[in-house]
Amino acid sequence: MASTHEQTAASPHDEGETRRDFLMLAAGAFGAFAAGAAVWPLVSQMNPAADTLAASTTEVDLSPIQEGQSITIAWRGKPVFIRHRTKAEIEQAQAVNVKDLPDPQTDAARVKRAQWLIVVGVCTHLGCVPQGQKAGEVRGQFGGWFCPCHGSAYDTSGRIRLGPAPKNLEVPAYEFLENSILRIG
Amino acid sequence: MASPGVVQRVSDWIDHRLPIITFMQHELHEYPTPKNLNYWWNFGSLAGIILVIMIVTGIVLAMHYTPHTNYAFDSVERIMRDVNYGWLIRYVHMNGASMFFIVVYIHIFRGLYYGSYKSPRELLWMLGVVILLLMMATAFMGYVLPWGQMSFWGATVITSLFSAIPLVGDQITTWLWGGFSVDNPTLNRFFSLHYLMPFVIVGVVVLHVVALHTHGSNNPVGIDTKGPQDSIPFHPYYTVKDFFGLGVFLIFSAGFVFFAPNFFGEPDNYIPANPLQTPPHIVPEWYFLPFYAILRAVPDIWFIDAKLAGVVAMFGSIAILFILPWLDTSKVRSARYRPIYKQLFWIFLADCIVLGWVGANPPEGYFVVIGRIATAYYFLHFLVLLPLVGKLERPRPVPTSISEPVLKGGGVRAQPAAAKPMEKA
Ligand code: HEM
Ligand code: FES
């Protein structure tokens, strides 16, 4: 090859290109950063606004709820199920072999006081509200809740037992205050 | 006497500066179109007309609609009862969405039958799939606006699909909602996007038509035009045929608007949205049913749970259309000359209808089994049958020109002296 000739001819040219390459890269990087910085607020504005985040605790009086009864309250725009469980329901929830569950969790890990089960009433499949709160509604074959949308069945601890939902019903953060008041959130 | 001259001079003056008249003349008047197009070729222009109707009725509805959870339902009821001709405008918009999908689905199956997606029309086809996706997003968001029970729960189920994405799924869903559930921020952004998307569709339609006019329409025989003897000017021959089809179609649509305006709707959507109570049986609009069936059909696969697998299969069922031009290995376009593909086409159409029927029913008992078989067949058709049949099938002899089957024995052979030089041209 005509190497010597080409190299001598090419080397000053190469140096010029490297400098230009650097400028191109630096300008390109700044441009990309600036574009990212400009787009970020446009993406971020879609996340929950400050007032949406703030409105997020709810209090309920538990005293009127009889054993075996359930109530539904709204928290962050979602239903929360509060069930005053019977002895039989508690035993049923505790008797399960945790290893056999799709989303293994003991009943004790899901309640603070065994008679009160508090879960977010949103099916972990695609977000429908499962049935089983009102007397006469189907509770599915595990005695908890049954989601009519695609057939997920939950047990008396709100754990997923059958159907397409992957996880147990979520347990929200909550606290028992004095005089049988419950605060969620 | 002098006036035509004036008109002519004004139009020449404009055309010299902005060649819009030459452009129209070229694209609509002279545009050479295969002379053998049948009525299945009406549905493209019909789709375009419906798009315009949707935009016009939509803009008018937006003058009376309030995108707020406390007022949306009532504002739609006000449109129905108090606004002058509000009932008509809303029913046209509501049924227009169904008509749009009927027309576009026919348009797509026309393409599947006559192999319109094959070279050199791959990009034309892919732009069409983009339009389908945009239409689905638009219709889904529009359905949320009246804020009835189906609006709310449809929105909840569909946005929750994104929670199936590993790791970031929940963050994405919260981001889409702008809160912790479908609520006022969600309704607001859906309205904003529902207004925007149809105009994006217009943009993609323009690209679709540019791609179409680059190589011209395919035709029922599926071979290229070989010269002027195979084509006729678009105007007046196809403008008049398209107008006739439009007339028939408008009668069909008016039948729904005036005599069965809620035929395609769900009664539950006339109940205001209640975030604490899911209706016992939720179904999407009819045009989503086959995809909904695919979503629910897929069981746990190995380490992927059913929720994620279902979502992947559902989006995959549309995404697969993008690569269809490369999955179908046959060189012959039209199913007329492909004895085996022709049968597969009808089986595939039946499969889609079965999927729609399964999607409309609760996922219990034998519906689950049928749904799974039909879903498996859907993918089998594209991924296995089409590539294989293209290789194994022996196509029937394709005519040498478009004129041949039309003129029974053929324009080309009838006047060999005249046709030969044209073929070379
Ligand atoms: C691609 C074209 C479009 C499609 C497929 C479409 C689809 C839909 C659908 C399915 C509904 C629900 C109808 C109902 O059940 O009440 C709807 C509602 C609505 N659309 Fe559209 N739309 C389109 C274009 C537009 C445009 C351009 C606007 C302009 C702003 C618009 C404004 C509205 C409004 C205000 C509503 C709520 C009122 C109502 O529910 O009737 N749409 N749309
Ligand atoms: S949303 Fe509950 S099973 Fe699908």
Coordinates of N, CA and C and ligand atoms in Angstrom, one line a residue, chain A residues 123 125-128 147 149-152 164, ligand 2:
Chain A
C123 N -58.8 -5.5 43.5 CA -58.3 -6.7 43.0 C -56.9 -6.5 42.4
H125 N -55.4 -8.0 40.3 CA -55.3 -8.3 38.8 C -55.4 -7.0 38.1
L126 N -56.6 -6.6 37.8 CA -56.7 -5.4 37.0 C -57.6 -4.3 37.7
G127 N -57.7 -4.4 39.0 CA -58.3 -3.3 39.7 C -59.8 -3.2 39.9
C128 N -60.5 -4.3 39.7 CA -62.0 -4.2 40.0 C -62.1 -4.3 41.5
C147 N -63.7 -11.8 42.8 CA -63.7 -10.7 41.8 C -64.5 -11.1 40.6
C149 N -64.7 -9.7 37.8 CA -64.2 -9.3 36.4 C -63.5 -10.5 35.7
H150 N -62.6 -11.2 36.4 CA -61.9 -12.3 35.7 C -61.8 -13.5 36.6
G151 N -62.6 -13.5 37.7 CA -62.7 -14.7 38.5 C -61.6 -14.9 39.5
S152 N -61.1 -13.9 40.2 CA -60.1 -14.2 41.3 C -60.8 -14.4 42.6
P164 N -56.6 -15.2 38.1 CA -55.4 -14.5 37.5 C -54.7 -13.5 38.4
Ligands
FES2 S1 -59.7 -7.5 38.1 FE1 -60.2 -9.0 39.5 S2 -59.9 -10.8 38.5 FE2 -59.3 -9.3 37.0

